[in-house]
Structure formats: structure tokens, C-alpha cells
Short mmCIF file of N, CA and C in Angstrom, two decimals:
data_model
loop_
_atom_site.label_atom_id
_atom_site.label_comp_id
_atom_site.label_asym_id
_atom_site.label_seq_id
_atom_site.Cartn_x
_atom_site.Cartn_y
_atom_site.Cartn_z
N GLN A 24 -29.28 -9.72 -103.00
CA GLN A 24 -29.27 -8.60 -103.95
C GLN A 24 -30.14 -7.48 -103.41
N VAL A 25 -29.58 -6.29 -103.36
CA VAL A 25 -30.31 -5.13 -102.84
C VAL A 25 -31.30 -4.64 -103.89
N GLN A 26 -32.52 -4.38 -103.45
CA GLN A 26 -33.52 -3.80 -104.33
C GLN A 26 -34.14 -2.59 -103.66
N LEU A 27 -34.43 -1.57 -104.44
CA LEU A 27 -35.03 -0.34 -103.96
C LEU A 27 -36.28 -0.07 -104.78
N VAL A 28 -37.40 0.18 -104.12
CA VAL A 28 -38.65 0.44 -104.82
C VAL A 28 -39.29 1.70 -104.25
N GLU A 29 -39.40 2.73 -105.07
CA GLU A 29 -39.97 4.00 -104.63
C GLU A 29 -41.49 4.01 -104.81
N SER A 30 -42.13 4.83 -104.01
CA SER A 30 -43.57 5.07 -104.13
C SER A 30 -43.90 6.41 -103.50
N GLY A 31 -45.11 6.87 -103.74
CA GLY A 31 -45.57 8.09 -103.09
C GLY A 31 -45.58 9.32 -103.96
N GLY A 32 -45.10 9.20 -105.19
CA GLY A 32 -45.12 10.37 -106.06
C GLY A 32 -46.54 10.71 -106.49
N GLY A 33 -46.69 11.85 -107.14
CA GLY A 33 -48.00 12.26 -107.59
C GLY A 33 -47.99 13.71 -108.04
N SER A 34 -49.18 14.25 -108.23
CA SER A 34 -49.33 15.64 -108.64
C SER A 34 -49.86 16.46 -107.48
N VAL A 35 -49.29 17.62 -107.29
CA VAL A 35 -49.67 18.48 -106.18
C VAL A 35 -49.52 19.93 -106.61
N GLN A 36 -50.28 20.80 -105.99
CA GLN A 36 -50.16 22.22 -106.28
C GLN A 36 -48.99 22.84 -105.51
N SER A 37 -48.50 23.93 -106.02
CA SER A 37 -47.43 24.66 -105.37
C SER A 37 -47.79 24.96 -103.92
N GLY A 38 -46.84 24.72 -103.02
CA GLY A 38 -47.09 24.90 -101.59
C GLY A 38 -47.54 23.65 -100.87
N GLY A 39 -47.85 22.61 -101.63
CA GLY A 39 -48.33 21.37 -101.05
C GLY A 39 -47.21 20.48 -100.57
N SER A 40 -47.59 19.29 -100.10
CA SER A 40 -46.63 18.34 -99.53
C SER A 40 -46.84 16.95 -100.11
N LEU A 41 -45.77 16.18 -100.12
CA LEU A 41 -45.80 14.77 -100.49
C LEU A 41 -44.76 14.05 -99.64
N ARG A 42 -45.00 12.77 -99.38
CA ARG A 42 -43.99 11.94 -98.74
C ARG A 42 -43.66 10.77 -99.64
N LEU A 43 -42.42 10.70 -100.04
CA LEU A 43 -41.94 9.58 -100.84
C LEU A 43 -41.42 8.48 -99.92
N SER A 44 -41.62 7.25 -100.34
CA SER A 44 -41.10 6.10 -99.62
C SER A 44 -40.22 5.28 -100.54
N CYS A 45 -39.24 4.61 -99.96
CA CYS A 45 -38.38 3.72 -100.72
C CYS A 45 -38.23 2.43 -99.91
N ALA A 46 -38.83 1.36 -100.39
CA ALA A 46 -38.72 0.06 -99.72
C ALA A 46 -37.38 -0.56 -100.07
N VAL A 47 -36.63 -0.91 -99.02
CA VAL A 47 -35.28 -1.45 -99.19
C VAL A 47 -35.28 -2.94 -98.84
N SER A 48 -34.83 -3.77 -99.74
CA SER A 48 -34.76 -5.21 -99.46
C SER A 48 -33.37 -5.74 -99.78
N GLY A 49 -33.00 -6.85 -99.13
CA GLY A 49 -31.69 -7.45 -99.36
C GLY A 49 -30.55 -6.60 -98.84
N PHE A 50 -30.81 -5.87 -97.79
CA PHE A 50 -29.85 -4.86 -97.31
C PHE A 50 -29.68 -4.98 -95.81
N SER A 51 -28.42 -4.89 -95.33
CA SER A 51 -28.15 -4.96 -93.91
C SER A 51 -27.75 -3.58 -93.39
N TYR A 52 -28.51 -3.06 -92.43
CA TYR A 52 -28.20 -1.76 -91.86
C TYR A 52 -27.05 -1.83 -90.86
N THR A 53 -26.52 -3.01 -90.60
CA THR A 53 -25.39 -3.12 -89.68
C THR A 53 -24.07 -2.87 -90.39
N GLU A 54 -24.11 -2.78 -91.70
CA GLU A 54 -22.89 -2.55 -92.46
C GLU A 54 -22.79 -1.09 -92.86
N TYR A 55 -21.65 -0.74 -93.43
CA TYR A 55 -21.48 0.63 -93.91
C TYR A 55 -22.45 0.89 -95.07
N TYR A 56 -23.12 2.06 -95.05
CA TYR A 56 -24.02 2.38 -96.15
C TYR A 56 -24.31 3.86 -96.18
N CYS A 57 -24.75 4.29 -97.34
CA CYS A 57 -25.34 5.62 -97.51
C CYS A 57 -26.53 5.44 -98.44
N LEU A 58 -27.67 5.95 -98.04
CA LEU A 58 -28.88 5.98 -98.86
C LEU A 58 -29.20 7.42 -99.20
N ALA A 59 -29.69 7.64 -100.38
CA ALA A 59 -29.94 9.01 -100.81
C ALA A 59 -31.11 9.09 -101.76
N TRP A 60 -31.64 10.28 -101.86
CA TRP A 60 -32.66 10.61 -102.86
C TRP A 60 -32.02 11.50 -103.92
N PHE A 61 -32.31 11.19 -105.18
CA PHE A 61 -31.89 12.00 -106.30
C PHE A 61 -33.14 12.37 -107.11
N ARG A 62 -33.00 13.34 -107.99
CA ARG A 62 -34.11 13.69 -108.87
C ARG A 62 -33.56 14.12 -110.23
N GLN A 63 -34.39 13.95 -111.22
CA GLN A 63 -34.02 14.36 -112.57
C GLN A 63 -35.23 14.98 -113.23
N GLY A 64 -35.13 16.30 -113.45
CA GLY A 64 -36.20 17.01 -114.11
C GLY A 64 -36.06 16.94 -115.62
N PRO A 65 -37.08 17.35 -116.37
CA PRO A 65 -37.04 17.31 -117.84
C PRO A 65 -35.86 18.10 -118.38
N GLY A 66 -35.02 17.43 -119.16
CA GLY A 66 -33.89 18.10 -119.77
C GLY A 66 -32.77 18.48 -118.83
N LYS A 67 -32.81 17.93 -117.61
CA LYS A 67 -31.80 18.28 -116.61
C LYS A 67 -30.97 17.07 -116.22
N ALA A 68 -29.81 17.31 -115.66
CA ALA A 68 -28.98 16.23 -115.15
C ALA A 68 -29.55 15.74 -113.82
N ARG A 69 -29.23 14.49 -113.50
CA ARG A 69 -29.66 13.96 -112.21
C ARG A 69 -28.92 14.69 -111.10
N GLU A 70 -29.65 15.08 -110.05
CA GLU A 70 -29.03 15.83 -108.96
C GLU A 70 -29.40 15.21 -107.62
N GLY A 71 -28.47 15.31 -106.68
CA GLY A 71 -28.72 14.81 -105.34
C GLY A 71 -29.65 15.71 -104.58
N VAL A 72 -30.51 15.11 -103.78
CA VAL A 72 -31.49 15.87 -102.99
C VAL A 72 -31.16 15.77 -101.50
N ALA A 73 -30.98 14.54 -100.99
CA ALA A 73 -30.70 14.33 -99.58
C ALA A 73 -30.06 12.98 -99.37
N SER A 74 -29.25 12.86 -98.29
CA SER A 74 -28.58 11.60 -98.00
C SER A 74 -28.63 11.30 -96.51
N ILE A 75 -28.49 10.01 -96.18
CA ILE A 75 -28.46 9.58 -94.79
C ILE A 75 -27.76 8.23 -94.73
N GLY A 76 -27.01 7.99 -93.64
CA GLY A 76 -26.36 6.70 -93.52
C GLY A 76 -25.22 6.69 -92.54
N THR A 77 -24.53 5.55 -92.45
CA THR A 77 -23.41 5.41 -91.53
C THR A 77 -22.11 5.95 -92.10
N ILE A 78 -22.01 6.07 -93.42
CA ILE A 78 -20.79 6.60 -94.02
C ILE A 78 -21.03 7.97 -94.64
N CYS A 79 -22.18 8.53 -94.39
CA CYS A 79 -22.46 9.88 -94.89
C CYS A 79 -23.32 10.59 -93.88
N SER A 80 -23.14 11.90 -93.79
CA SER A 80 -23.96 12.68 -92.87
C SER A 80 -25.33 12.91 -93.50
N THR A 81 -26.27 13.29 -92.69
CA THR A 81 -27.58 13.69 -93.21
C THR A 81 -27.38 15.03 -93.90
N SER A 82 -27.53 15.03 -95.20
CA SER A 82 -27.23 16.22 -95.99
C SER A 82 -28.37 16.56 -96.93
N TYR A 83 -28.45 17.81 -97.30
CA TYR A 83 -29.49 18.29 -98.21
C TYR A 83 -28.89 19.21 -99.26
N ALA A 84 -29.45 19.14 -100.44
CA ALA A 84 -29.10 20.12 -101.45
C ALA A 84 -29.64 21.47 -101.01
N SER A 85 -28.95 22.53 -101.37
CA SER A 85 -29.36 23.86 -100.94
C SER A 85 -30.76 24.21 -101.44
N ALA A 86 -31.14 23.68 -102.60
CA ALA A 86 -32.45 23.99 -103.18
C ALA A 86 -33.61 23.44 -102.37
N VAL A 87 -33.35 22.44 -101.52
CA VAL A 87 -34.43 21.82 -100.77
C VAL A 87 -34.26 21.96 -99.26
N SER A 88 -33.13 22.47 -98.82
CA SER A 88 -32.86 22.59 -97.39
C SER A 88 -33.94 23.44 -96.72
N GLY A 89 -34.46 22.92 -95.61
CA GLY A 89 -35.52 23.63 -94.89
C GLY A 89 -36.91 23.26 -95.35
N ARG A 90 -37.02 22.57 -96.49
CA ARG A 90 -38.34 22.16 -97.00
C ARG A 90 -38.48 20.64 -97.03
N PHE A 91 -37.40 19.95 -97.28
CA PHE A 91 -37.42 18.48 -97.38
C PHE A 91 -36.74 17.87 -96.16
N THR A 92 -37.21 16.69 -95.75
CA THR A 92 -36.59 15.95 -94.65
C THR A 92 -36.42 14.49 -95.04
N ILE A 93 -35.19 13.99 -94.94
CA ILE A 93 -34.93 12.58 -95.19
C ILE A 93 -34.93 11.84 -93.87
N SER A 94 -35.49 10.64 -93.87
CA SER A 94 -35.51 9.83 -92.65
C SER A 94 -35.56 8.36 -93.05
N GLN A 95 -35.36 7.49 -92.08
CA GLN A 95 -35.44 6.06 -92.35
C GLN A 95 -36.05 5.34 -91.16
N ASP A 96 -36.82 4.32 -91.45
CA ASP A 96 -37.39 3.45 -90.43
C ASP A 96 -36.73 2.09 -90.65
N ILE A 97 -35.69 1.81 -89.86
CA ILE A 97 -34.92 0.58 -90.05
C ILE A 97 -35.78 -0.65 -89.81
N ALA A 98 -36.68 -0.58 -88.85
CA ALA A 98 -37.55 -1.73 -88.57
C ALA A 98 -38.44 -2.07 -89.76
N LYS A 99 -38.80 -1.05 -90.53
CA LYS A 99 -39.67 -1.25 -91.70
C LYS A 99 -38.87 -1.31 -93.00
N ASN A 100 -37.54 -1.21 -92.89
CA ASN A 100 -36.69 -1.23 -94.09
C ASN A 100 -37.15 -0.20 -95.12
N THR A 101 -37.42 1.00 -94.66
CA THR A 101 -37.97 2.02 -95.54
C THR A 101 -37.25 3.35 -95.35
N LEU A 102 -36.94 3.96 -96.48
CA LEU A 102 -36.37 5.31 -96.53
C LEU A 102 -37.48 6.26 -96.94
N TYR A 103 -37.50 7.45 -96.35
CA TYR A 103 -38.55 8.43 -96.64
C TYR A 103 -37.95 9.75 -97.09
N LEU A 104 -38.76 10.50 -97.82
CA LEU A 104 -38.44 11.89 -98.12
C LEU A 104 -39.73 12.69 -97.96
N GLN A 105 -39.81 13.45 -96.88
CA GLN A 105 -40.94 14.34 -96.66
C GLN A 105 -40.66 15.65 -97.38
N MET A 106 -41.55 16.02 -98.26
CA MET A 106 -41.36 17.22 -99.08
C MET A 106 -42.49 18.20 -98.77
N ASN A 107 -42.14 19.35 -98.22
CA ASN A 107 -43.10 20.40 -97.89
C ASN A 107 -42.83 21.64 -98.72
N PHE A 108 -43.84 22.50 -98.80
CA PHE A 108 -43.71 23.76 -99.54
C PHE A 108 -43.16 23.51 -100.94
N LEU A 109 -43.76 22.57 -101.62
CA LEU A 109 -43.27 22.20 -102.94
C LEU A 109 -43.42 23.35 -103.92
N LYS A 110 -42.47 23.40 -104.86
CA LYS A 110 -42.44 24.43 -105.89
C LYS A 110 -42.47 23.75 -107.26
N PRO A 111 -42.90 24.48 -108.29
CA PRO A 111 -42.91 23.88 -109.64
C PRO A 111 -41.54 23.36 -110.05
N GLU A 112 -40.49 24.01 -109.59
CA GLU A 112 -39.13 23.56 -109.96
C GLU A 112 -38.74 22.26 -109.27
N ASP A 113 -39.55 21.76 -108.36
CA ASP A 113 -39.31 20.45 -107.75
C ASP A 113 -39.84 19.32 -108.63
N THR A 114 -40.53 19.67 -109.70
CA THR A 114 -41.05 18.66 -110.61
C THR A 114 -39.91 17.84 -111.20
N ALA A 115 -39.97 16.53 -111.01
CA ALA A 115 -38.89 15.64 -111.46
C ALA A 115 -39.28 14.20 -111.20
N MET A 116 -38.49 13.30 -111.76
CA MET A 116 -38.55 11.90 -111.37
C MET A 116 -37.61 11.77 -110.18
N TYR A 117 -38.10 11.20 -109.11
CA TYR A 117 -37.30 11.04 -107.89
C TYR A 117 -36.87 9.58 -107.74
N TYR A 118 -35.59 9.40 -107.43
CA TYR A 118 -35.00 8.07 -107.29
C TYR A 118 -34.36 7.92 -105.92
N CYS A 119 -34.46 6.74 -105.34
CA CYS A 119 -33.63 6.45 -104.19
C CYS A 119 -32.46 5.59 -104.65
N ALA A 120 -31.35 5.70 -103.96
CA ALA A 120 -30.14 5.00 -104.35
C ALA A 120 -29.33 4.63 -103.11
N GLY A 121 -28.50 3.62 -103.25
CA GLY A 121 -27.68 3.17 -102.13
C GLY A 121 -26.27 2.83 -102.56
N THR A 122 -25.35 2.95 -101.59
CA THR A 122 -23.97 2.59 -101.82
C THR A 122 -23.34 2.13 -100.53
N ARG A 123 -22.31 1.29 -100.62
CA ARG A 123 -21.54 0.85 -99.46
C ARG A 123 -20.25 1.64 -99.31
N ALA A 124 -19.88 2.42 -100.30
CA ALA A 124 -18.63 3.17 -100.24
C ALA A 124 -18.73 4.41 -101.10
N LEU A 125 -18.31 5.54 -100.53
CA LEU A 125 -18.31 6.79 -101.28
C LEU A 125 -16.93 7.15 -101.81
N ASP A 126 -15.88 6.55 -101.20
CA ASP A 126 -14.50 6.77 -101.65
C ASP A 126 -14.17 8.25 -101.75
N GLY A 127 -14.65 9.02 -100.80
CA GLY A 127 -14.33 10.44 -100.77
C GLY A 127 -15.27 11.31 -101.58
N TYR A 128 -16.17 10.71 -102.34
CA TYR A 128 -17.10 11.51 -103.12
C TYR A 128 -18.14 12.15 -102.20
N TRP A 129 -18.66 13.28 -102.62
CA TRP A 129 -19.74 13.97 -101.93
C TRP A 129 -20.97 13.07 -101.95
N PRO A 130 -21.67 12.92 -100.82
CA PRO A 130 -22.82 12.02 -100.76
C PRO A 130 -23.93 12.34 -101.74
N LEU A 131 -24.01 13.57 -102.22
CA LEU A 131 -25.08 13.93 -103.15
C LEU A 131 -24.62 13.89 -104.60
N SER A 132 -23.44 13.31 -104.82
CA SER A 132 -23.01 13.04 -106.19
C SER A 132 -23.45 11.63 -106.55
N PRO A 133 -24.05 11.44 -107.72
CA PRO A 133 -24.55 10.10 -108.08
C PRO A 133 -23.44 9.11 -108.44
N SER A 134 -22.21 9.57 -108.54
CA SER A 134 -21.11 8.76 -109.10
C SER A 134 -20.89 7.42 -108.42
N LYS A 135 -21.01 7.37 -107.08
CA LYS A 135 -20.64 6.15 -106.36
C LYS A 135 -21.83 5.30 -105.93
N TYR A 136 -23.02 5.65 -106.38
CA TYR A 136 -24.19 4.86 -106.00
C TYR A 136 -24.36 3.70 -106.97
N THR A 137 -24.45 2.51 -106.39
CA THR A 137 -24.44 1.29 -107.20
C THR A 137 -25.83 0.67 -107.38
N THR A 138 -26.76 1.04 -106.53
CA THR A 138 -28.09 0.47 -106.61
C THR A 138 -29.11 1.59 -106.70
N TRP A 139 -30.03 1.48 -107.65
CA TRP A 139 -31.02 2.52 -107.91
C TRP A 139 -32.42 1.91 -108.01
N GLY A 140 -33.40 2.69 -107.57
CA GLY A 140 -34.78 2.30 -107.78
C GLY A 140 -35.24 2.74 -109.16
N GLN A 141 -36.50 2.45 -109.46
CA GLN A 141 -37.02 2.75 -110.80
C GLN A 141 -37.54 4.17 -110.90
N GLY A 142 -37.73 4.84 -109.76
CA GLY A 142 -38.17 6.22 -109.76
C GLY A 142 -39.66 6.39 -109.54
N THR A 143 -40.04 7.54 -109.03
CA THR A 143 -41.44 7.91 -108.85
C THR A 143 -41.58 9.38 -109.25
N GLN A 144 -42.61 9.68 -110.03
CA GLN A 144 -42.77 11.02 -110.61
C GLN A 144 -43.44 11.96 -109.62
N VAL A 145 -42.87 13.14 -109.50
CA VAL A 145 -43.47 14.22 -108.71
C VAL A 145 -43.71 15.40 -109.64
N THR A 146 -44.95 15.88 -109.69
CA THR A 146 -45.30 17.01 -110.54
C THR A 146 -45.96 18.08 -109.68
N VAL A 147 -45.39 19.28 -109.71
CA VAL A 147 -45.90 20.39 -108.91
C VAL A 147 -46.39 21.47 -109.86
N SER A 148 -47.66 21.81 -109.76
CA SER A 148 -48.25 22.82 -110.63
C SER A 148 -48.37 24.14 -109.89
N SER A 149 -48.28 25.22 -110.67
CA SER A 149 -48.34 26.56 -110.06
C SER A 149 -49.77 27.05 -109.91
#
């Protein structure tokens, strides 16, 4: 059974940086997969932030492109999201998610992700 556990969230001032981690267990990187970061701010719908994998390209939402970087350390079974130049509008609960098949869906759409972590809170103050 695949499990995802996020960590690294916290409070930071505008312009600061954070690195989120997602520990991945019960998962084989030799198979087809896409891992992604999503976020959900107060009163907002869940939105895709970045994706990486064998069935999806490394992609970023336009709102974070150039500021956030997704990466993975397969040896450590860990997915990362480096977030620089944070803005108050980045405040949200951040989730990592995984799927074995996108079936033509956009990698940053939450529709086809079958496994989700519990989330880690990121708060950016102005």
C-alpha cells in the first residue's frame, strides 16, 4: 500500500523560502507513475502546483513557475518542493499525491490521483 507523508511546512515572511518533503513508501519507481504537489488555500479549490514522473512531464502551475522547483530523490524515496520568493497568496495546505495512470488528464488536475498525503501547512505573511 502506497503511503505519502508530507513535512516541512511552516510560517515564513514574504520573500522567504521553504522546502517541503514527501516521504513515499510502498511504491516502486520502476513502474509508471506521476507524483505531484497540490495546494488548497482557505475557501479555494485544490489546485495543482507541480508534477514529476515517468508518465508526466515536469510541470508547474503558472503561478509558481520560476519560483518553485519539484524534485525527487529515488534513493531516499522522497519527493521535494523547493519554494522560493514566497508570497502571501502561496498560503495553503500543501499535499503530495501519486497516480499510476493519468488517462489523458492534465498532470496538475487532481482528478486522477489515487493516493494523497495528509498535508502540511504553509503560511506566508506580508
